[in-house]
Steps between C-alpha positions, in 0.01 A plus 500: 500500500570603867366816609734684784267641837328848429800688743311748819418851410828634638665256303325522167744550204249662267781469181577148565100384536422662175815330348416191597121524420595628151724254460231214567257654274695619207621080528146408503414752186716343271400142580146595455536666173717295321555583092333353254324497171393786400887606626405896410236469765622320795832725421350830535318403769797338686698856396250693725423234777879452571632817436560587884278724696452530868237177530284737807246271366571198533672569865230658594304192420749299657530643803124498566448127481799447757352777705189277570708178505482396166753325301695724251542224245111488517496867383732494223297407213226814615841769563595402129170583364505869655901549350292333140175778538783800614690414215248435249389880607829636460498352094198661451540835707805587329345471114468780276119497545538489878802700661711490219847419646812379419692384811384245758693368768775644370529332149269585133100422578391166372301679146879637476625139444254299358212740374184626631347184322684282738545718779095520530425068432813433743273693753194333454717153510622610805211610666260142454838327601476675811184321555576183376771471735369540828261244388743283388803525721348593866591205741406483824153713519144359478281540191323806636813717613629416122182650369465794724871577355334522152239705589688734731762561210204510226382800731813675480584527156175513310223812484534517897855523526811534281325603151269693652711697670723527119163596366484798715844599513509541086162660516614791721796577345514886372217509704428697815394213822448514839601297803250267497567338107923568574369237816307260317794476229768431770240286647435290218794547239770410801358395836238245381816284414684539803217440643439124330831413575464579870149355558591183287805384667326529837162280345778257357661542865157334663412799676169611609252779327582721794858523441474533169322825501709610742798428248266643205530837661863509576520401097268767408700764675845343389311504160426888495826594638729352228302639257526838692844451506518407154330853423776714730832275329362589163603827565787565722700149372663451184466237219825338589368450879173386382553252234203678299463834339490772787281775466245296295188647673623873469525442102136337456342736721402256780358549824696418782485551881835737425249711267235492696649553861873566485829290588440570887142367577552217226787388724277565799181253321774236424660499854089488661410195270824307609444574853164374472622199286739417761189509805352240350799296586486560899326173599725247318820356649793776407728250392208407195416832453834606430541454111184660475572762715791596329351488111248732589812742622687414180178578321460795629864661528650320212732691228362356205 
């Protein structure tokens, strides 16, 4: 499929990249997951996978490996395993056991429509899938870059990323934390992700350990500014806005950078991290740097 020139900086038509990129990858989503026996299964977890959503992921995935000169196509597979971990998160965040809710992306939560039964195995499905694919479907990228994928992603969603971050987060509800453990939530139960897309693209990309890092931090701080973000829209947007139950934090007695520090110097923390997101970003070509430079402003400024 032809890919159009990223446009220059002054140029860049933030709506129309995501469109297109969402486009691509909601096309390559439904290839890769087609239905099949058990049909309860593979249809719950098509009803989450497909049901919409932003894909920040997988752009930001995207985006990275063309930033270093890699080949989008290349990248696919590896941005369609981060939309498969995100959503497999979102099943099992929103059960009864976990955040209890009843809207996501503006339609009933997967345990709404097929049981918590389901809702929790169409997870799991979808989470080794994620794994299986890259491995399977990744053209274009040695061995070793395939692997490092794995293990980068493995990182991010196991006790030193995603579920340890969840961990925390239900541990500390109704209960009194600092700073430091609101950081290592954000850190782990949000950023860690963002993160593996980022770095993974760009190791799928060909580039070098240098400019990975260098894209691991603008990640990181993209990472802990949506989350931030996340924390200030939970209470001054509505559920209609948000696609999800507003207010959700306030009712469970969670801490929040809201709680801890107020609206103003939350929006002050958020506006620092993308800043410093965005200075990582200085010594690459502005035309490259473009998408990226403009989904860590989205991140950080977005409505919903």
């Amino acid at each position: 499929m032809p890919i159009c020139p990223l446009p220059t900086p002054e140029a860049f038509d933030f709506a129309s990249y995501m469109k297109g990129r969402a486009h691509l990858v909601n096309q390559a989503l439904d290839q890769c997951m087609p239905a099949r026996y058990p049909e309860v299964l593979t249809e719950a977890m098509r009803y989450s996978l497909l049901a919409g959503g932003k894909r920040v992921r997988p752009a930001l995935c995207l985006a990275a490996c063309e930033l270093v000169g890699g080949d989008m196509h290349a990248a696919m597979p590896t941005a369609c395993a981060m939309e498969m971990v995100h959503t497999m998160s979102l099943i099992h965040d929103d059960l009864p056991s976990m955040d209890n809710d009843d809207m996501r992306r503006g339609r009933p939560t997967n345990h709404k429509v097929y049981g918590e039964d389901v809702a929790i195995l169409a997870g799991d499905a979808m989470l080794s899938y994620s794994f299986e694919h890259v491995a399977r479907a990744t053209k274009g990228a040695s061995a070793e870059r395939v692997l490092r994928v794995i293990a980068e992603l493995g990182r991010a969603v196991g006790t030193e990323g995603l579920v340890a971050g969840q961990v925390v987060d239900i541990k500390s509800e109704n209960v009194e934390v600092g700073l430091d453990v609101l950081r290592y939530i954000h850190h782990h139960k949000t950023a860690a992700l963002l993160e593996a897309a980022v770095v993974c693209g760009a190791v799928i990309g060909g580039a070098d350990d240098i400019t990975i890092e260098k894209l691991r931090k603008y990640a990181l701080n993209i990472g802990l500014a949506f989350q931030v973000v996340d924390d200030i829209l939970d209470v001054t947007s509505t559920t209609e806005i948000l696609g999800k139950t507003a207010a959700k934090d306030l009712v469970v007695n969670k801490t929040t950078y809201p709680k801890l520090l107020g609206l103003e110097a939350s929006r002050k923390i958020a506006d620092d991290l993308i800043t410093e997101a965005i200075a990582q970003l200085d010594d690459f070509p502005a035309d490259k740097a473009a998408p990226l430079v403009a989904l860590a402003k989205f991140i950080g400024y977005r409505q919903s």
